[in-house]
Amino acid sequence: MTYNFTLKATFAAGALALAATTAQAAELRAWNIHVEDYPNSIALESFAAEVAEKTGGEITMKIFHNGVLGSQPDAIEQVRLGALDVANFNLGPMGTSVPETNVVSLPFIFPSIPAMYKLMDGEAGDAISAGMEKKGIKALAWYDSGARSFYNSIRPINSPADVEGLKLRVMNNDLFVGMVEALDGNATPMAFGEVYQSIKTGVVDGAENNPPSYESVSHYEVAQFYSLTEHLIIPECVCISTKAWGAMTPEQQEIVKTAARNSAEQQRELWQAREASALEAVKAGGVTVNTIADKGPFQERMSAVYDGFLEANPDLADLVNLIRNAE
Ligand code: GTR
């Protein structure tokens, strides 16, 4: 018994010493879905550079751009398990693991982009982070992802009737299937990396995304009608696995958090410029862009999506109302 106890105690002390060593030096692996000149990618590189500099090289980060480390739904699980350390995730596909994130995937929930910043940097962001942390993902800062609109190869969309019968790719989350079905379209959940080919070969007629993503991976080449429904404003996180976070000293954690927030400031600025230039680029590439004179009919169709969501998640009603009723 005594022998056993001593052995265990020695082992525990050794493990602690090891943890202390790893806390001092780590190379983090970071997942990123976007091309290298995308605002998020540039901001992630700044994040990595600031962390390396401020920790004196104790913590470095290797960022894998272009989704080479796998699809977003898979990467979310990898971060949860601690197999990947850092990532920039859109909160859309996180809903299946973290129910709180679904609130920002409700169509037309944020009244505006400035309101989204304020809410995410405040009470709503805190509630969502708390939900994420329980599932192994720590949100360090929020990036802008603008507003998502529909695009397709068949016709411009001006009213819900124009969506009827269109086959549209959505991010992996039943909420988006419900959203498209509420407009009488056919939704196909699919990984981002498969969308271009799927539109090109007619597996789907189109998809929905913000202007920078529509442009950066050339979806506009195969779906030339872009209709500014702006039905989803879904923020993105810069996040770290709670495993990697827990292995850091409090000083390192402070550096990482501050650097992530600084990178979010940069991302938000770059985002505004990229949104405008992406729209110009797709127009120059032959796209017909149309605005929606009245979004009311689209919003009315979403009441079924809200009712279903609130019925299944009564505990999230306060968060829904906090966001929906913000100025
Ligand atoms: C982009 C977003 C990505 C990914 C993609 C998609 O706007 O930044 O993280 O979610 O959309 O549609 O899958």
Short mmCIF file of C-alpha atoms and ligand atoms in Angstrom, two decimals:
data_model
loop_
_atom_site.label_atom_id
_atom_site.label_comp_id
_atom_site.label_asym_id
_atom_site.label_seq_id
_atom_site.Cartn_x
_atom_site.Cartn_y
_atom_site.Cartn_z
CA MET A 1 0.00 0.00 0.00
CA THR A 2 2.64 2.46 1.10
CA TYR A 3 4.74 1.50 -1.86
CA ASN A 4 1.83 1.97 -4.15
CA PHE A 5 1.00 5.35 -2.65
CA THR A 6 4.58 6.58 -3.01
CA LEU A 7 4.68 5.39 -6.58
CA LYS A 8 1.46 7.21 -7.37
CA ALA A 9 2.66 10.37 -5.66
CA THR A 10 5.94 10.27 -7.56
CA PHE A 11 4.09 9.78 -10.82
CA ALA A 12 1.72 12.67 -10.06
CA ALA A 13 4.63 14.98 -9.27
CA GLY A 14 6.28 13.97 -12.53
CA ALA A 15 3.09 14.65 -14.48
CA LEU A 16 2.79 18.08 -12.89
CA ALA A 17 6.36 18.93 -13.79
CA LEU A 18 5.65 17.83 -17.35
CA ALA A 19 2.51 19.99 -17.51
CA ALA A 20 4.52 22.95 -16.27
CA THR A 21 7.08 22.39 -19.01
CA THR A 22 4.49 22.16 -21.76
CA ALA A 23 2.86 25.32 -20.44
CA GLN A 24 6.06 27.16 -21.29
CA ALA A 25 6.54 26.08 -24.87
CA ALA A 26 3.95 25.01 -27.36
CA GLU A 27 3.40 25.06 -31.08
CA LEU A 28 -0.32 25.37 -31.66
CA ARG A 29 -1.98 24.02 -34.80
CA ALA A 30 -4.60 26.36 -36.20
CA TRP A 31 -7.41 25.54 -38.63
CA ASN A 32 -8.62 28.08 -41.17
CA ILE A 33 -11.03 27.48 -44.04
CA HIS A 34 -10.13 30.58 -46.06
CA VAL A 35 -7.66 31.53 -48.77
CA GLU A 36 -4.52 33.30 -47.60
CA ASP A 37 -5.46 36.85 -48.60
CA TYR A 38 -8.88 36.69 -46.88
CA PRO A 39 -9.40 39.20 -44.01
CA ASN A 40 -9.70 36.38 -41.47
CA SER A 41 -6.49 34.73 -42.66
CA ILE A 42 -4.53 37.97 -42.48
CA ALA A 43 -5.91 38.66 -38.99
CA LEU A 44 -5.08 35.11 -37.83
CA GLU A 45 -1.49 35.58 -38.98
CA SER A 46 -1.31 38.85 -36.99
CA PHE A 47 -2.72 36.98 -33.99
CA ALA A 48 -0.01 34.32 -34.31
CA ALA A 49 2.74 36.91 -34.74
CA GLU A 50 1.67 38.88 -31.66
CA VAL A 51 1.46 35.74 -29.53
CA ALA A 52 4.92 34.59 -30.63
CA GLU A 53 6.40 38.00 -29.99
CA LYS A 54 4.79 38.67 -26.60
CA THR A 55 5.54 35.20 -25.25
CA GLY A 56 9.15 35.45 -26.41
CA GLY A 57 8.61 32.48 -28.72
CA GLU A 58 7.20 30.21 -26.00
CA ILE A 59 3.92 29.92 -27.88
CA THR A 60 3.95 29.77 -31.63
CA MET A 61 1.18 28.95 -34.05
CA LYS A 62 1.16 27.20 -37.39
CA ILE A 63 -1.94 28.21 -39.34
CA PHE A 64 -3.23 25.82 -41.99
CA HIS A 65 -5.24 27.90 -44.47
CA ASN A 66 -7.60 26.76 -47.26
CA GLY A 67 -9.35 24.14 -45.10
CA VAL A 68 -6.52 21.66 -45.69
CA LEU A 69 -7.05 20.21 -42.21
CA GLY A 70 -10.59 19.15 -43.08
CA SER A 71 -14.17 20.41 -43.17
CA GLN A 72 -15.55 22.82 -40.58
CA PRO A 73 -17.88 20.33 -38.83
CA ASP A 74 -14.94 17.91 -38.43
CA ALA A 75 -12.59 20.64 -37.27
CA ILE A 76 -15.09 21.74 -34.59
CA GLU A 77 -14.97 18.22 -33.16
CA GLN A 78 -11.18 18.18 -33.39
CA VAL A 79 -10.92 21.38 -31.37
CA ARG A 80 -13.37 20.01 -28.82
CA LEU A 81 -11.17 16.96 -28.40
CA GLY A 82 -8.00 19.03 -28.27
CA ALA A 83 -6.60 17.37 -31.41
CA LEU A 84 -6.55 20.84 -33.02
CA ASP A 85 -5.66 23.85 -30.89
CA VAL A 86 -6.89 27.04 -32.54
CA ALA A 87 -9.48 27.86 -35.19
CA ASN A 88 -11.59 30.57 -36.78
CA PHE A 89 -15.09 29.11 -36.92
CA ASN A 90 -18.34 30.46 -38.22
CA LEU A 91 -20.90 29.77 -35.48
CA GLY A 92 -23.34 28.31 -38.05
CA PRO A 93 -22.06 24.74 -38.08
CA MET A 94 -21.40 24.76 -34.32
CA GLY A 95 -25.08 24.49 -33.41
CA THR A 96 -25.12 20.72 -33.35
CA SER A 97 -22.49 20.70 -30.56
CA VAL A 98 -23.25 23.96 -28.75
CA PRO A 99 -26.98 24.83 -28.60
CA GLU A 100 -26.35 28.44 -27.52
CA THR A 101 -24.61 29.19 -30.82
CA ASN A 102 -27.83 28.34 -32.68
CA VAL A 103 -29.36 31.59 -31.51
CA VAL A 104 -27.18 33.58 -33.93
CA SER A 105 -28.08 31.18 -36.73
CA LEU A 106 -31.71 32.26 -36.57
CA PRO A 107 -32.54 34.18 -39.77
CA PHE A 108 -32.75 37.97 -39.48
CA ILE A 109 -32.04 37.89 -35.72
CA PHE A 110 -29.48 40.72 -35.57
CA PRO A 111 -31.04 44.08 -36.41
CA SER A 112 -27.75 45.29 -37.95
CA ILE A 113 -24.00 44.66 -38.09
CA PRO A 114 -23.18 47.40 -35.51
CA ALA A 115 -25.77 45.80 -33.18
CA MET A 116 -24.09 42.43 -33.74
CA TYR A 117 -20.69 43.84 -32.69
CA LYS A 118 -22.18 45.36 -29.55
CA LEU A 119 -24.09 42.23 -28.57
CA MET A 120 -21.21 39.85 -29.25
CA ASP A 121 -18.70 42.01 -27.37
CA GLY A 122 -21.19 42.09 -24.47
CA GLU A 123 -23.84 39.99 -22.80
CA ALA A 124 -24.86 37.83 -25.77
CA GLY A 125 -21.25 36.97 -26.60
CA ASP A 126 -20.63 36.04 -22.96
CA ALA A 127 -23.62 33.69 -22.88
CA ILE A 128 -22.53 32.02 -26.11
CA SER A 129 -18.89 31.70 -24.92
CA ALA A 130 -20.07 30.06 -21.71
CA GLY A 131 -21.96 27.45 -23.74
CA MET A 132 -18.94 26.83 -25.94
CA GLU A 133 -16.56 26.49 -23.04
CA LYS A 134 -18.71 23.75 -21.52
CA LYS A 135 -18.14 21.83 -24.76
CA GLY A 136 -14.36 22.25 -24.89
CA ILE A 137 -14.04 25.38 -27.04
CA LYS A 138 -12.97 28.73 -25.66
CA ALA A 139 -13.95 31.82 -27.67
CA LEU A 140 -11.22 34.45 -27.51
CA ALA A 141 -12.71 37.10 -29.81
CA TRP A 142 -15.36 37.57 -32.49
CA TYR A 143 -14.75 38.16 -36.18
CA ASP A 144 -17.23 39.71 -38.61
CA SER A 145 -18.75 37.56 -41.31
CA GLY A 146 -21.11 40.18 -42.72
CA ALA A 147 -24.51 39.11 -43.97
CA ARG A 148 -25.22 36.01 -46.06
CA SER A 149 -27.36 36.18 -49.21
CA PHE A 150 -28.60 33.64 -51.75
CA TYR A 151 -26.93 33.00 -55.10
CA ASN A 152 -27.85 30.56 -57.82
CA SER A 153 -27.47 29.73 -61.49
CA ILE A 154 -31.17 29.89 -62.41
CA ARG A 155 -32.80 33.26 -61.61
CA PRO A 156 -32.63 36.34 -59.40
CA ILE A 157 -34.55 36.12 -56.14
CA ASN A 158 -36.81 39.04 -55.30
CA SER A 159 -39.50 37.37 -53.23
CA PRO A 160 -39.92 34.02 -51.42
CA ALA A 161 -41.77 32.68 -54.50
CA ASP A 162 -38.49 32.88 -56.44
CA VAL A 163 -36.87 30.41 -54.04
CA GLU A 164 -39.49 27.74 -54.66
CA GLY A 165 -37.95 24.55 -56.03
CA LEU A 166 -34.35 25.80 -55.98
CA LYS A 167 -31.76 23.31 -54.71
CA LEU A 168 -29.59 25.27 -52.31
CA ARG A 169 -26.54 24.24 -50.34
CA VAL A 170 -26.57 25.20 -46.66
CA MET A 171 -24.04 24.84 -43.85
CA ASN A 172 -24.43 21.72 -41.69
CA ASN A 173 -27.21 22.60 -39.28
CA ASP A 174 -30.90 21.67 -39.37
CA LEU A 175 -31.84 25.28 -38.74
CA PHE A 176 -30.65 26.20 -42.23
CA VAL A 177 -32.55 23.30 -43.75
CA GLY A 178 -35.67 24.62 -42.01
CA MET A 179 -34.91 28.14 -43.24
CA VAL A 180 -34.74 27.09 -46.92
CA GLU A 181 -37.75 24.81 -46.57
CA ALA A 182 -39.75 27.68 -45.10
CA LEU A 183 -39.15 29.38 -48.47
CA ASP A 184 -40.19 26.21 -50.34
CA GLY A 185 -36.65 25.54 -51.56
CA ASN A 186 -34.72 22.25 -51.24
CA ALA A 187 -31.80 22.43 -48.83
CA THR A 188 -28.66 20.31 -49.08
CA PRO A 189 -26.22 20.51 -46.15
CA MET A 190 -22.69 20.21 -47.52
CA ALA A 191 -19.10 21.16 -46.68
CA PHE A 192 -17.89 24.50 -48.02
CA GLY A 193 -15.15 22.87 -50.06
CA GLU A 194 -17.65 20.89 -52.12
CA VAL A 195 -19.92 23.75 -53.14
CA TYR A 196 -18.15 25.00 -56.28
CA GLN A 197 -18.14 21.59 -57.96
CA SER A 198 -21.69 20.84 -56.84
CA ILE A 199 -23.06 23.99 -58.43
CA LYS A 200 -20.98 23.46 -61.54
CA THR A 201 -22.30 19.93 -62.06
CA GLY A 202 -25.88 20.86 -61.14
CA VAL A 203 -26.04 18.83 -57.92
CA VAL A 204 -27.34 22.08 -56.44
CA ASP A 205 -28.52 25.29 -58.12
CA GLY A 206 -26.81 27.57 -55.66
CA ALA A 207 -25.99 28.38 -52.06
CA GLU A 208 -25.83 31.35 -49.72
CA ASN A 209 -22.89 33.26 -48.35
CA ASN A 210 -21.39 36.71 -47.79
CA PRO A 211 -19.73 38.55 -50.71
CA PRO A 212 -16.10 37.76 -49.71
CA SER A 213 -16.72 33.98 -49.57
CA TYR A 214 -18.90 34.00 -52.71
CA GLU A 215 -16.01 35.67 -54.51
CA SER A 216 -12.89 34.14 -52.90
CA VAL A 217 -13.66 30.53 -53.84
CA SER A 218 -15.17 31.43 -57.23
CA HIS A 219 -18.75 30.37 -56.56
CA TYR A 220 -19.80 33.43 -58.56
CA GLU A 221 -18.37 31.86 -61.69
CA VAL A 222 -20.95 29.08 -61.57
CA ALA A 223 -23.89 30.91 -59.89
CA GLN A 224 -24.31 34.30 -61.51
CA PHE A 225 -27.41 35.61 -59.74
CA TYR A 226 -26.63 37.13 -56.35
CA SER A 227 -29.67 38.44 -54.49
CA LEU A 228 -29.01 40.50 -51.38
CA THR A 229 -31.50 38.87 -49.02
CA GLU A 230 -29.00 39.32 -46.14
CA HIS A 231 -30.96 36.71 -44.20
CA LEU A 232 -28.19 35.55 -41.87
CA ILE A 233 -25.70 37.57 -39.85
CA ILE A 234 -23.58 34.93 -38.14
CA PRO A 235 -20.46 36.02 -36.27
CA GLU A 236 -17.32 33.91 -36.15
CA CYS A 237 -15.03 33.04 -33.27
CA VAL A 238 -11.31 32.90 -32.91
CA CYS A 239 -11.19 30.03 -30.52
CA ILE A 240 -8.86 27.68 -28.72
CA SER A 241 -9.42 24.22 -27.31
CA THR A 242 -9.92 24.29 -23.55
CA LYS A 243 -7.16 21.68 -23.44
CA ALA A 244 -4.54 23.99 -24.99
CA TRP A 245 -5.88 26.90 -22.93
CA GLY A 246 -5.61 24.95 -19.68
CA ALA A 247 -1.98 24.09 -20.40
CA MET A 248 -1.00 27.79 -20.46
CA THR A 249 0.16 29.95 -17.60
CA PRO A 250 -2.16 32.86 -16.65
CA GLU A 251 0.35 35.27 -18.23
CA GLN A 252 0.31 33.35 -21.48
CA GLN A 253 -3.48 33.22 -21.43
CA GLU A 254 -3.63 37.00 -21.06
CA ILE A 255 -1.29 37.49 -24.01
CA VAL A 256 -3.28 35.08 -26.18
CA LYS A 257 -6.60 36.72 -25.33
CA THR A 258 -5.35 40.25 -25.97
CA ALA A 259 -3.73 39.23 -29.25
CA ALA A 260 -6.97 37.56 -30.40
CA ARG A 261 -8.95 40.71 -29.60
CA ASN A 262 -6.44 42.89 -31.42
CA SER A 263 -6.71 40.60 -34.43
CA ALA A 264 -10.51 40.96 -34.32
CA GLU A 265 -10.18 44.73 -34.56
CA GLN A 266 -7.99 44.31 -37.62
CA GLN A 267 -10.31 41.69 -39.13
CA ARG A 268 -13.37 43.90 -38.78
CA GLU A 269 -11.63 46.75 -40.59
CA LEU A 270 -10.32 44.53 -43.35
CA TRP A 271 -13.77 42.97 -43.64
CA GLN A 272 -15.52 46.21 -44.58
CA ALA A 273 -13.06 46.83 -47.39
CA ARG A 274 -13.17 43.25 -48.65
CA GLU A 275 -16.95 43.17 -48.73
CA ALA A 276 -17.02 46.18 -51.02
CA SER A 277 -14.23 44.94 -53.28
CA ALA A 278 -15.73 41.43 -53.51
CA LEU A 279 -19.03 42.87 -54.72
CA GLU A 280 -17.23 44.93 -57.36
CA ALA A 281 -15.19 41.89 -58.42
CA VAL A 282 -18.21 39.63 -58.90
CA LYS A 283 -20.04 42.30 -60.89
CA ALA A 284 -16.98 42.64 -63.11
CA GLY A 285 -17.10 38.85 -63.43
CA GLY A 286 -20.57 38.97 -64.97
CA VAL A 287 -22.76 38.55 -61.88
CA THR A 288 -26.20 40.17 -61.71
CA VAL A 289 -26.54 41.56 -58.19
CA ASN A 290 -29.99 42.61 -57.02
CA THR A 291 -31.15 44.19 -53.79
CA ILE A 292 -34.44 43.19 -52.18
CA ALA A 293 -36.97 46.00 -52.11
CA ASP A 294 -38.94 44.44 -49.26
CA LYS A 295 -37.44 41.82 -46.96
CA GLY A 296 -40.71 41.62 -45.00
CA PRO A 297 -42.11 38.58 -46.86
CA PHE A 298 -38.85 36.65 -46.23
CA GLN A 299 -38.93 37.56 -42.55
CA GLU A 300 -42.56 36.53 -42.19
CA ARG A 301 -41.78 33.08 -43.53
CA MET A 302 -39.22 32.63 -40.75
CA SER A 303 -41.77 32.67 -37.95
CA ALA A 304 -42.10 28.88 -38.29
CA VAL A 305 -38.33 28.53 -37.83
CA TYR A 306 -38.45 30.67 -34.67
CA ASP A 307 -41.48 28.85 -33.26
CA GLY A 308 -39.86 25.44 -33.77
CA PHE A 309 -36.59 26.62 -32.25
CA LEU A 310 -38.17 28.19 -29.17
CA GLU A 311 -40.35 25.18 -28.60
CA ALA A 312 -37.30 22.90 -28.62
CA ASN A 313 -35.09 25.35 -26.65
CA PRO A 314 -37.25 27.25 -24.15
CA ASP A 315 -34.15 27.94 -22.04
CA LEU A 316 -32.71 30.05 -24.88
CA ALA A 317 -35.74 32.36 -25.19
CA ASP A 318 -34.08 35.14 -23.14
CA LEU A 319 -31.01 35.12 -25.36
CA VAL A 320 -33.17 35.16 -28.49
CA ASN A 321 -35.10 38.15 -27.17
CA LEU A 322 -31.97 39.98 -26.05
CA ILE A 323 -30.63 39.85 -29.61
CA ARG A 324 -33.87 40.24 -31.49
CA ASN A 325 -34.98 43.29 -29.52
CA ALA A 326 -31.63 45.08 -29.53
CA GLU A 327 -31.38 48.49 -31.21
C1 GTR B 1 -18.02 31.46 -44.75
C2 GTR B 1 -17.45 31.27 -43.39
C3 GTR B 1 -16.81 29.90 -43.28
C4 GTR B 1 -17.76 28.82 -43.70
C5 GTR B 1 -18.42 29.14 -45.00
C6 GTR B 1 -19.51 28.12 -45.36
O1 GTR B 1 -18.65 32.70 -44.85
O2 GTR B 1 -16.49 32.26 -43.11
O3 GTR B 1 -16.35 29.69 -41.97
O4 GTR B 1 -18.72 28.64 -42.71
O5 GTR B 1 -18.96 30.43 -45.02
O6 GTR B 1 -20.47 28.52 -45.98
O7 GTR B 1 -19.38 26.95 -45.01
#
